Amino acid sequence: MQYTQYISSPLGPILIQASEQGVSAVKFVERQTEDDKPSPITHRCYQELNAYFAGSLTTFTVPVDAQGTSFQQRVWQQLCKIPFGHSQHYGQIASALGKPTASRAVGMANGRNPVSIIVPCHRVIGKNGTLTGYAGGLSRKQALLELEGIAYR
């Protein structure tokens, strides 16, 4: 069973999708296209995202059920270790995974992250401190980094 719930955020509408196990997707959308089919998990995610945007939550606790390859899963788990208010670059993540030459593969896995914000792919910036791609758009990435007080160029 797939559950859905929308949230109005300062950066536009967000769609939350969840399975029985956890949140499977958090993505920016142009508008709400279907009726909510909430669950306790989507509701908890909704509450945590609202608290995050209000500045009162720095660590998400909602369970995540993101589907991906084993390498993608490892990258996403590593992203969750980047603390609120901090950033890393692809090489740092690759090194933490024991694959120091896999920066490009880390970037590809980062770009396929289906659980935006909660799995904080927005905290990954270029090695020189510049903004890099973001599925929700660079303006949203910039806003998320500023919300967390993360410096970039």
Coordinates of C-alpha atoms in Angstrom, one line a residue:
M1 CA 0.0 0.0 0.0
Q2 CA 1.3 3.4 -0.9
Y3 CA 0.3 6.4 1.2
T4 CA 0.5 10.1 0.2
Q5 CA 0.3 13.4 1.9
Y6 CA 1.1 16.9 0.7
I7 CA 2.7 19.7 2.7
S8 CA 2.8 23.4 1.8
S9 CA 6.3 24.6 2.5
P10 CA 8.1 27.9 2.2
L11 CA 9.7 26.4 -0.9
G12 CA 6.5 25.2 -2.6
P13 CA 4.4 22.1 -2.3
I14 CA 6.0 18.9 -1.2
L15 CA 4.7 15.4 -1.8
I16 CA 5.3 12.8 0.9
Q17 CA 5.0 9.1 -0.1
A18 CA 5.3 6.2 2.3
S19 CA 5.0 2.4 2.6
E20 CA 4.0 0.6 5.7
Q21 CA 7.8 0.6 6.7
G22 CA 8.7 4.3 6.2
V23 CA 8.9 7.3 4.0
S24 CA 9.7 6.3 0.4
A25 CA 9.7 9.7 -1.2
V26 CA 9.8 13.4 -0.3
K27 CA 9.8 15.6 -3.4
F28 CA 9.0 19.1 -4.5
V29 CA 6.0 19.3 -6.9
E30 CA 4.4 22.1 -8.8
R31 CA 1.0 21.4 -7.3
Q32 CA -1.1 18.8 -5.5
T33 CA -2.3 16.4 -8.2
E34 CA -4.2 13.8 -6.1
D35 CA -6.0 13.5 -2.8
D36 CA -4.1 12.8 0.3
K37 CA -4.1 9.1 1.5
P38 CA -2.3 9.7 4.8
S39 CA -0.9 7.2 7.2
P40 CA 0.7 7.6 10.6
I41 CA 4.1 7.7 8.9
T42 CA 3.2 10.4 6.3
H43 CA 1.6 12.4 9.1
R44 CA 4.7 12.2 11.3
C45 CA 6.8 13.2 8.3
Y46 CA 4.5 16.1 7.7
Q47 CA 4.9 17.3 11.3
E48 CA 8.7 16.9 11.2
L49 CA 9.0 18.8 7.9
N50 CA 6.8 21.6 9.3
A51 CA 9.1 21.8 12.4
Y52 CA 12.2 21.7 10.2
F53 CA 11.0 24.7 8.2
A54 CA 10.0 26.5 11.4
G55 CA 13.6 26.1 12.7
S56 CA 12.7 23.9 15.6
L57 CA 13.8 20.5 14.3
T58 CA 17.4 19.6 13.3
T59 CA 17.2 15.8 13.2
F60 CA 14.6 13.7 11.5
T61 CA 13.4 10.6 13.2
V62 CA 10.7 9.4 10.8
P63 CA 11.5 5.9 9.4
V64 CA 12.8 5.9 5.8
D65 CA 12.1 3.2 3.2
A66 CA 14.0 4.5 0.2
Q67 CA 14.5 2.0 -2.6
G68 CA 17.8 1.8 -4.4
T69 CA 20.9 -0.3 -5.1
S70 CA 23.1 -1.4 -2.3
F71 CA 25.6 1.4 -3.2
Q72 CA 22.9 4.0 -3.3
Q73 CA 21.7 2.8 0.1
R74 CA 25.2 3.2 1.5
V75 CA 25.5 6.7 0.1
W76 CA 22.1 7.7 1.5
Q77 CA 23.1 6.3 4.9
Q78 CA 26.3 8.4 4.8
L79 CA 24.3 11.5 3.9
C80 CA 22.2 11.0 7.0
K81 CA 25.4 11.3 9.0
I82 CA 26.1 14.9 7.9
P83 CA 24.8 17.0 10.8
F84 CA 22.4 19.9 10.5
G85 CA 24.3 23.0 9.7
H86 CA 27.3 21.2 8.1
S87 CA 28.1 20.2 4.5
Q88 CA 30.4 17.8 2.8
H89 CA 31.7 17.3 -0.7
Y90 CA 31.4 14.2 -2.8
G91 CA 35.0 13.2 -2.2
Q92 CA 34.5 13.2 1.6
I93 CA 31.5 10.9 1.3
A94 CA 33.4 8.6 -1.1
S95 CA 36.3 8.4 1.4
A96 CA 33.9 7.7 4.3
L97 CA 32.6 4.8 2.3
G98 CA 36.1 3.4 1.7
K99 CA 36.0 4.3 -2.0
P100 CA 38.0 7.5 -2.3
T101 CA 38.0 7.4 -6.1
A102 CA 34.2 7.1 -6.3
S103 CA 33.2 10.7 -6.2
R104 CA 31.3 10.6 -9.4
A105 CA 29.4 7.4 -8.3
V106 CA 28.5 9.2 -5.1
G107 CA 27.2 12.2 -7.1
M108 CA 25.0 9.9 -9.2
A109 CA 23.6 8.2 -6.0
N110 CA 23.1 11.5 -4.4
G111 CA 21.1 12.7 -7.4
R112 CA 18.9 9.6 -7.2
N113 CA 17.9 10.2 -3.5
P114 CA 14.1 9.9 -3.4
V115 CA 13.8 11.3 0.1
S116 CA 14.8 14.9 -0.2
I117 CA 15.5 17.0 2.9
I118 CA 15.2 14.0 5.3
V119 CA 18.1 12.3 3.6
P120 CA 20.0 15.6 3.3
C121 CA 21.5 15.5 -0.2
H122 CA 21.2 19.3 -0.1
R123 CA 24.2 19.3 2.3
V124 CA 26.5 18.1 -0.4
I125 CA 28.3 21.0 -2.1
G126 CA 31.2 21.2 -4.5
K127 CA 34.8 20.7 -3.2
N128 CA 35.4 24.4 -3.8
G129 CA 32.3 25.4 -1.8
T130 CA 30.1 26.0 -4.7
L131 CA 26.5 24.8 -5.2
T132 CA 26.1 21.7 -7.2
G133 CA 23.0 20.1 -8.7
Y134 CA 19.8 19.4 -6.8
A135 CA 16.6 17.7 -8.0
G136 CA 14.5 20.4 -6.4
G137 CA 16.4 23.1 -8.2
L138 CA 19.4 25.2 -7.1
S139 CA 17.3 28.0 -5.6
R140 CA 15.6 25.5 -3.2
K141 CA 19.0 24.0 -2.4
Q142 CA 20.3 27.5 -1.6
A143 CA 17.3 28.2 0.6
L144 CA 17.8 24.9 2.5
L145 CA 21.4 25.6 3.1
E146 CA 20.6 29.1 4.3
L147 CA 17.9 27.7 6.6
E148 CA 20.6 25.6 8.2
G149 CA 23.2 28.3 8.2
I150 CA 25.6 26.5 5.9
A151 CA 28.1 28.7 4.0
Y152 CA 28.8 28.2 0.4
R153 CA 30.0 30.2 -2.6

